[in-house]
Short mmCIF file of C-alpha atoms and ligand atoms in Angstrom, two decimals:
data_model
loop_
_atom_site.label_atom_id
_atom_site.label_comp_id
_atom_site.label_asym_id
_atom_site.label_seq_id
_atom_site.Cartn_x
_atom_site.Cartn_y
_atom_site.Cartn_z
CA MET A 1 58.21 16.66 29.69
CA GLU A 2 55.91 19.72 30.22
CA GLU A 3 51.82 18.22 29.97
CA ASN A 4 51.27 21.91 28.16
CA THR A 5 53.48 22.73 25.25
CA PRO A 6 51.80 21.76 22.42
CA GLY A 7 52.38 18.40 19.88
CA LEU A 8 53.16 18.90 16.26
CA THR A 9 53.76 16.08 13.27
CA LEU A 10 57.07 16.50 11.49
CA LEU A 11 58.02 14.16 8.08
CA GLY A 12 61.64 14.43 7.57
CA LEU A 13 63.84 13.08 9.00
CA GLY A 14 66.60 14.16 7.37
CA ALA A 15 69.72 16.20 8.64
CA MET A 16 67.61 19.16 8.72
CA GLY A 17 64.45 17.23 9.95
CA THR A 18 66.52 15.43 12.92
CA ALA A 19 68.08 19.10 13.63
CA LEU A 20 64.57 20.15 14.01
CA ALA A 21 63.09 16.95 16.27
CA HIS A 22 65.68 17.58 18.69
CA ALA A 23 65.33 20.98 18.91
CA TRP A 24 61.35 20.64 19.43
CA LEU A 25 62.00 17.33 22.09
CA ALA A 26 64.41 19.25 24.27
CA ALA A 27 62.17 22.43 24.45
CA GLY A 28 59.43 19.69 25.74
CA HIS A 29 56.88 19.61 22.76
CA ARG A 30 54.85 16.04 22.25
CA LEU A 31 56.94 15.41 18.86
CA THR A 32 54.95 12.79 15.80
CA VAL A 33 57.27 11.60 13.87
CA TRP A 34 56.97 9.80 10.55
CA ASN A 35 60.38 9.30 8.11
CA ARG A 36 60.27 7.56 4.49
CA THR A 37 63.47 4.86 5.61
CA PRO A 38 61.88 3.95 9.17
CA GLY A 39 65.39 3.04 11.04
CA ARG A 40 66.18 7.41 11.03
CA ALA A 41 63.36 7.91 13.23
CA LYS A 42 64.62 5.08 15.98
CA GLN A 43 67.39 7.34 17.89
CA LEU A 44 64.94 9.95 18.74
CA VAL A 45 62.11 7.25 20.53
CA GLY A 46 64.62 7.26 23.56
CA ARG A 47 64.29 10.94 24.08
CA GLY A 48 60.67 10.77 24.03
CA ALA A 49 59.59 11.77 20.43
CA ARG A 50 56.65 8.83 19.28
CA ILE A 51 56.63 7.30 15.61
CA ALA A 52 53.95 6.90 13.13
CA PRO A 53 53.75 4.68 11.10
CA SER A 54 52.46 6.30 7.88
CA ALA A 55 52.95 9.85 6.83
CA ALA A 56 49.04 9.19 6.78
CA GLU A 57 49.26 8.68 10.73
CA ALA A 58 51.66 11.22 11.55
CA VAL A 59 49.70 13.67 10.10
CA ALA A 60 46.56 12.71 11.85
CA ALA A 61 48.13 12.90 15.08
CA ASN A 62 48.46 17.07 15.18
CA ARG A 63 46.73 19.65 13.66
CA LEU A 64 50.32 20.93 12.80
CA VAL A 65 52.37 19.23 10.66
CA VAL A 66 56.01 20.20 9.38
CA VAL A 67 57.41 18.66 6.72
CA CYS A 68 61.06 18.93 5.99
CA LEU A 69 62.68 16.83 2.62
CA LEU A 70 64.43 16.72 -0.05
CA ASP A 71 62.48 18.83 -2.60
CA ASP A 72 58.77 20.13 -3.11
CA ALA A 73 58.30 16.57 -5.42
CA SER A 74 59.09 14.20 -2.32
CA VAL A 75 56.31 16.75 -0.33
CA GLY A 76 54.10 15.65 -3.40
CA GLU A 77 54.88 11.74 -2.54
CA THR A 78 54.80 12.09 0.84
CA LEU A 79 51.55 13.76 1.59
CA ASP A 80 49.19 11.74 -1.32
CA GLY A 81 46.90 10.22 0.25
CA ALA A 82 46.86 11.72 4.24
CA ASP A 83 43.75 13.96 5.03
CA LEU A 84 45.05 17.31 5.65
CA ALA A 85 41.42 18.90 6.40
CA GLY A 86 41.85 21.10 9.34
CA ARG A 87 45.92 21.10 9.25
CA ASP A 88 47.99 23.74 9.53
CA LEU A 89 51.09 22.21 6.58
CA VAL A 90 54.86 24.26 7.65
CA ASN A 91 56.42 22.72 4.44
CA LEU A 92 60.32 23.43 5.45
CA THR A 93 61.26 21.91 2.24
CA THR A 94 63.51 24.11 0.00
CA GLY A 95 61.96 24.93 -3.47
CA THR A 96 60.97 27.81 -6.22
CA PRO A 97 58.34 30.77 -5.06
CA ALA A 98 56.12 29.13 -8.19
CA GLN A 99 56.23 24.85 -6.03
CA ALA A 100 55.71 26.85 -3.09
CA ARG A 101 52.65 28.45 -4.60
CA ALA A 102 50.79 25.34 -6.51
CA ARG A 103 51.94 23.68 -3.23
CA ALA A 104 49.70 26.86 -1.52
CA ALA A 105 47.03 26.22 -3.83
CA TRP A 106 47.52 22.25 -3.02
CA ALA A 107 47.23 22.63 0.28
CA ALA A 108 44.13 24.75 0.07
CA GLU A 109 42.54 22.73 -2.05
CA ARG A 110 42.81 20.03 1.01
CA GLY A 111 41.17 22.42 3.53
CA ALA A 112 44.50 22.83 5.02
CA ARG A 113 45.92 26.57 6.46
CA PHE A 114 49.53 26.52 5.02
CA LEU A 115 52.92 28.25 4.91
CA ASP A 116 55.90 27.93 3.71
CA GLY A 117 59.63 28.21 5.24
CA GLY A 118 62.84 29.41 3.77
CA ILE A 119 65.55 28.12 6.76
CA MET A 120 68.62 30.56 6.94
CA ALA A 121 70.69 27.70 8.77
CA VAL A 122 72.96 25.18 8.72
CA PRO A 123 72.11 21.99 11.41
CA PRO A 124 73.93 22.53 14.07
CA MET A 125 72.45 26.12 14.07
CA ILE A 126 68.76 24.53 15.06
CA GLY A 127 67.93 25.24 17.93
CA VAL A 128 70.77 27.53 19.34
CA GLN A 129 69.31 30.49 19.88
CA GLU A 130 72.86 32.74 19.50
CA ALA A 131 73.66 31.09 15.93
CA GLY A 132 71.61 33.48 14.62
CA ALA A 133 69.47 30.58 12.87
CA PHE A 134 66.29 32.04 11.01
CA VAL A 135 62.99 31.09 9.31
CA LEU A 136 61.47 32.43 6.32
CA TYR A 137 58.28 32.19 6.34
CA SER A 138 55.33 32.86 3.79
CA GLY A 139 51.87 32.31 3.27
CA SER A 140 50.09 32.07 6.42
CA ARG A 141 50.67 34.46 8.50
CA ASP A 142 47.49 33.87 11.13
CA LEU A 143 49.26 30.41 10.69
CA LEU A 144 52.27 31.60 11.82
CA ASP A 145 51.05 33.67 14.83
CA GLU A 146 49.57 30.78 16.24
CA HIS A 147 52.17 28.67 16.52
CA ARG A 148 55.04 30.90 16.84
CA ASP A 149 56.51 29.78 19.97
CA THR A 150 56.24 26.42 18.36
CA LEU A 151 57.88 27.51 15.02
CA ALA A 152 60.60 29.98 17.27
CA VAL A 153 62.29 27.19 18.70
CA PRO A 154 64.35 25.41 15.87
CA ALA A 155 64.74 29.45 14.96
CA HIS A 156 63.91 32.29 14.47
CA PRO A 157 60.90 33.09 12.33
CA VAL A 158 61.04 35.76 9.78
CA HIS A 159 57.38 36.22 7.96
CA VAL A 160 57.48 38.41 4.90
CA GLY A 161 54.40 38.26 3.31
CA GLU A 162 50.87 36.42 2.49
CA ASP A 163 52.32 35.24 -0.81
CA ALA A 164 53.43 31.80 -0.15
CA GLY A 165 56.09 32.38 -2.83
CA PHE A 166 57.87 35.06 -0.87
CA ALA A 167 59.68 32.82 1.54
CA ALA A 168 61.63 30.39 -1.13
CA LEU A 169 62.43 33.85 -2.96
CA TYR A 170 63.66 35.58 -0.22
CA ASP A 171 65.51 32.09 0.24
CA VAL A 172 67.08 32.05 -2.83
CA ALA A 173 68.08 35.46 -3.40
CA LEU A 174 70.13 35.64 0.20
CA LEU A 175 71.64 31.87 -1.75
CA SER A 176 72.27 33.59 -5.08
CA ALA A 177 74.17 36.60 -3.96
CA MET A 178 76.22 33.85 -1.21
CA THR A 179 76.80 32.37 -4.00
CA GLY A 180 78.67 34.71 -5.40
CA MET A 181 80.68 36.14 -3.00
CA PHE A 182 81.48 32.33 -2.95
CA ALA A 183 82.90 32.75 -6.23
CA GLY A 184 84.88 35.75 -5.22
CA ILE A 185 86.60 34.11 -2.48
CA THR A 186 87.62 31.57 -4.53
CA HIS A 187 89.27 33.39 -6.69
CA ALA A 188 91.11 35.49 -4.17
CA PHE A 189 92.01 32.15 -2.72
CA ALA A 190 93.13 30.92 -6.17
CA LEU A 191 95.03 34.77 -6.76
CA LEU A 192 97.36 33.66 -3.92
CA ARG A 193 97.84 29.71 -4.16
CA ARG A 194 101.15 29.66 -6.34
CA GLU A 195 102.75 32.10 -3.39
CA GLU A 196 104.13 31.67 0.03
CA ILE A 197 101.09 33.21 1.67
CA SER A 198 99.71 31.86 4.14
CA PRO A 199 95.59 31.30 3.59
CA ARG A 200 95.09 30.98 7.15
CA GLU A 201 96.43 34.50 7.44
CA PHE A 202 95.10 36.11 4.98
CA ALA A 203 91.16 34.78 5.67
CA PRO A 204 90.78 37.85 8.15
CA MET A 205 91.63 40.10 6.03
CA LEU A 206 89.28 38.96 3.09
CA ALA A 207 86.33 37.88 5.94
CA GLY A 208 86.83 41.93 6.76
CA TRP A 209 87.08 43.33 3.58
CA LEU A 210 84.19 41.19 2.58
CA THR A 211 81.84 42.50 5.97
CA ALA A 212 82.71 46.28 4.99
CA MET A 213 82.02 45.91 1.24
CA THR A 214 78.66 44.23 2.47
CA SER A 215 76.82 47.87 3.44
CA SER A 216 76.53 48.56 -1.17
CA ALA A 217 73.68 46.56 -0.66
CA TYR A 218 72.20 49.94 0.72
CA GLY A 219 73.59 52.12 -1.68
CA THR A 220 72.02 49.93 -4.62
CA ALA A 221 68.72 49.89 -2.79
CA ASP A 222 68.52 53.27 -2.38
CA GLN A 223 69.03 54.03 -5.82
CA LEU A 224 66.43 50.90 -6.85
CA GLU A 225 63.90 52.84 -4.85
CA SER A 226 64.58 56.50 -6.15
CA GLY A 227 65.20 55.25 -9.36
CA ASP A 228 68.69 57.61 -10.06
CA TYR A 229 71.81 55.28 -10.18
CA THR A 230 73.60 57.90 -9.98
CA ARG A 231 72.90 59.25 -6.62
CA ASN A 232 75.69 59.26 -3.46
CA VAL A 233 77.64 57.06 -6.29
CA THR A 234 80.81 56.89 -4.75
CA SER A 235 83.17 54.76 -7.41
CA ASN A 236 81.64 54.80 -10.88
CA LEU A 237 81.62 52.60 -13.38
CA ALA A 238 84.18 54.23 -15.41
CA MET A 239 86.10 53.66 -13.27
CA MET A 240 85.75 50.12 -12.31
CA VAL A 241 85.70 48.59 -15.25
CA GLU A 242 89.44 50.26 -15.92
CA GLY A 243 90.41 48.06 -12.62
CA ASN A 244 88.23 45.43 -13.96
CA ALA A 245 91.36 45.05 -16.58
CA THR A 246 93.98 45.26 -13.26
CA MET A 247 92.54 42.29 -12.04
CA LEU A 248 92.01 40.59 -15.02
CA ARG A 249 95.73 40.95 -15.88
CA THR A 250 96.63 40.01 -12.37
CA ALA A 251 94.76 36.89 -13.15
CA GLU A 252 96.97 35.92 -16.46
CA GLU A 253 99.93 36.85 -14.73
CA GLN A 254 99.10 34.27 -11.70
CA GLY A 255 98.44 31.94 -14.24
CA VAL A 256 94.72 31.76 -12.69
CA SER A 257 91.65 31.64 -14.93
CA ALA A 258 89.00 33.99 -15.16
CA GLU A 259 86.02 33.06 -15.16
CA LEU A 260 84.75 33.26 -12.80
CA LEU A 261 84.94 36.95 -12.85
CA THR A 262 83.97 37.17 -16.46
CA PRO A 263 80.72 36.95 -16.73
CA PHE A 264 79.83 40.64 -13.91
CA MET A 265 82.29 42.37 -15.74
CA THR A 266 81.72 41.91 -19.63
CA LEU A 267 77.40 43.07 -18.30
CA MET A 268 79.78 46.03 -15.90
CA GLU A 269 81.33 47.00 -19.62
CA ARG A 270 78.10 46.60 -21.36
CA ARG A 271 76.72 49.20 -19.25
CA LEU A 272 79.53 52.01 -19.18
CA ALA A 273 79.22 51.21 -23.08
CA ASP A 274 75.41 52.27 -23.19
CA GLY A 275 76.47 55.59 -22.15
CA HIS A 276 76.10 55.38 -17.64
CA GLY A 277 79.71 55.81 -16.98
CA ASP A 278 78.95 57.85 -14.20
CA GLU A 279 76.45 55.20 -12.20
CA ASP A 280 78.11 52.02 -10.17
CA THR A 281 77.46 48.77 -10.88
CA THR A 282 73.04 49.16 -10.32
CA GLY A 283 72.23 49.95 -13.47
CA VAL A 284 73.20 45.61 -14.31
CA ILE A 285 70.01 44.54 -12.74
CA ASP A 286 68.74 46.23 -15.55
CA LEU A 287 70.31 44.18 -18.67
CA ILE A 288 69.79 41.06 -16.69
CA LEU A 289 66.17 41.77 -16.17
CA ARG A 290 64.38 39.31 -19.38
P1 LIG B 301 68.69 14.78 3.47
O1 LIG B 301 69.02 14.71 2.30
O2 LIG B 301 69.55 14.43 5.28
O3 LIG B 301 67.02 13.92 3.66
C1 LIG B 301 66.45 14.46 2.83
C2 LIG B 301 65.25 13.71 3.44
O4 LIG B 301 63.81 13.49 2.89
C3 LIG B 301 65.27 12.48 4.45
O5 LIG B 301 64.29 12.35 5.56
C4 LIG B 301 64.54 11.46 2.84
O6 LIG B 301 63.79 10.38 3.78
C5 LIG B 301 63.42 12.22 3.01
N1 LIG B 301 62.86 11.98 1.60
C6 LIG B 301 63.87 11.85 0.37
N2 LIG B 301 63.04 11.69 -0.91
C7 LIG B 301 61.96 11.25 -0.48
C8 LIG B 301 60.09 10.86 -0.60
N3 LIG B 301 60.47 11.17 -2.63
N4 LIG B 301 59.86 10.13 0.19
C9 LIG B 301 59.63 10.52 0.45
N5 LIG B 301 60.18 11.07 1.31
C10 LIG B 301 62.19 11.59 1.26
O7 LIG B 301 68.53 16.12 3.47
P2 LIG B 301 67.63 17.46 4.52
O8 LIG B 301 67.75 17.00 5.58
O9 LIG B 301 69.18 18.12 5.25
O10 LIG B 301 67.57 18.55 4.37
C11 LIG B 301 65.76 18.70 4.14
C12 LIG B 301 65.47 20.40 4.14
O11 LIG B 301 66.07 21.00 4.47
C13 LIG B 301 65.69 20.76 2.44
O12 LIG B 301 64.92 21.02 1.52
C14 LIG B 301 67.48 21.97 2.59
O13 LIG B 301 67.36 22.54 1.40
C15 LIG B 301 66.46 21.89 3.41
N6 LIG B 301 68.03 22.45 3.72
C16 LIG B 301 68.53 21.84 4.02
C17 LIG B 301 69.98 22.72 4.79
C18 LIG B 301 71.30 21.96 5.45
O14 LIG B 301 72.47 22.39 5.97
N7 LIG B 301 71.12 20.60 5.86
C19 LIG B 301 69.99 24.37 5.13
C20 LIG B 301 68.83 24.67 4.64
C21 LIG B 301 67.64 24.03 3.89
P3 LIG B 301 65.29 9.08 4.19
O15 LIG B 301 65.70 8.90 5.08
O16 LIG B 301 64.15 8.32 3.67
O17 LIG B 301 65.95 8.96 2.33
#
């Protein structure tokens, strides 16, 4: 183990916490760990980790304290009773923007600097530099700058703002977009399911098509920033709503429920009925803002 690599504490050794621990140990960091169920920490001892008998003692061991637990409530429970004064607390537990902001205020009251993080990776990608993993961070930029080398070990750090809620907001925005994509993939495979078509042969075509279509995000961003939703429209709403009818008829013909498609299509129709046939789908954003 290298002598000069800074030490840190990690609370939480679930699937993600364990992957983080392995990455820091492999990079030669002195690591103190704690997990609610102690058995999970044992496998790390042979790799050089130190097990703290309690969360409070783990927090006392190092200035940099990383928390990767199930949810915000478990973070509160775990850190209740720990002395956070002078600590640099990095919360890699997934939560909402409001939870992150409340946790930042909570940490400040206890004398800690705070950084919230959203891990954009699954455990096997952690510590694998070419895997494309990154961690969204928001909150104290000074904290990130000071511990950048350590925090860069598991995945590339991306700071998205001093507002502690922003990492969670970006994280959930990306996951929400992914959820829509999963719905589309699910419907596409359902359409083919009863035919003599190999899903494996279809998959590369589907992945390539989705990849090509993702550039629409830039067009939407440009329209939102300019305020002109008719700018550079290549497929207008009037035409797309016609296309929706074909998609719905095809679902019917193939014996597939259209329930994954109809919520978005209904909003497109509403925007068209409001007289925006020369736009594309950007105006739907205004319809769903409450
Ligand atoms: P796991 O379910 O594998 O582990 C959960 C961890 O939280 C365990 O260490 C568990 O301890 C601990 N825990 C749960 N409740 C409490 C509590 N009340 N008090 C103390 N400790 C508690 O989850 P992951 O490790 O996969 O996920 C951890 C975080 O990372 C989550 O917020 C998740 O959203 C996020 N994340 C996970 C990804 C993934 O693909 N796995 C991807 C991106 C983010 P115990 O062992 O005692 O049960």
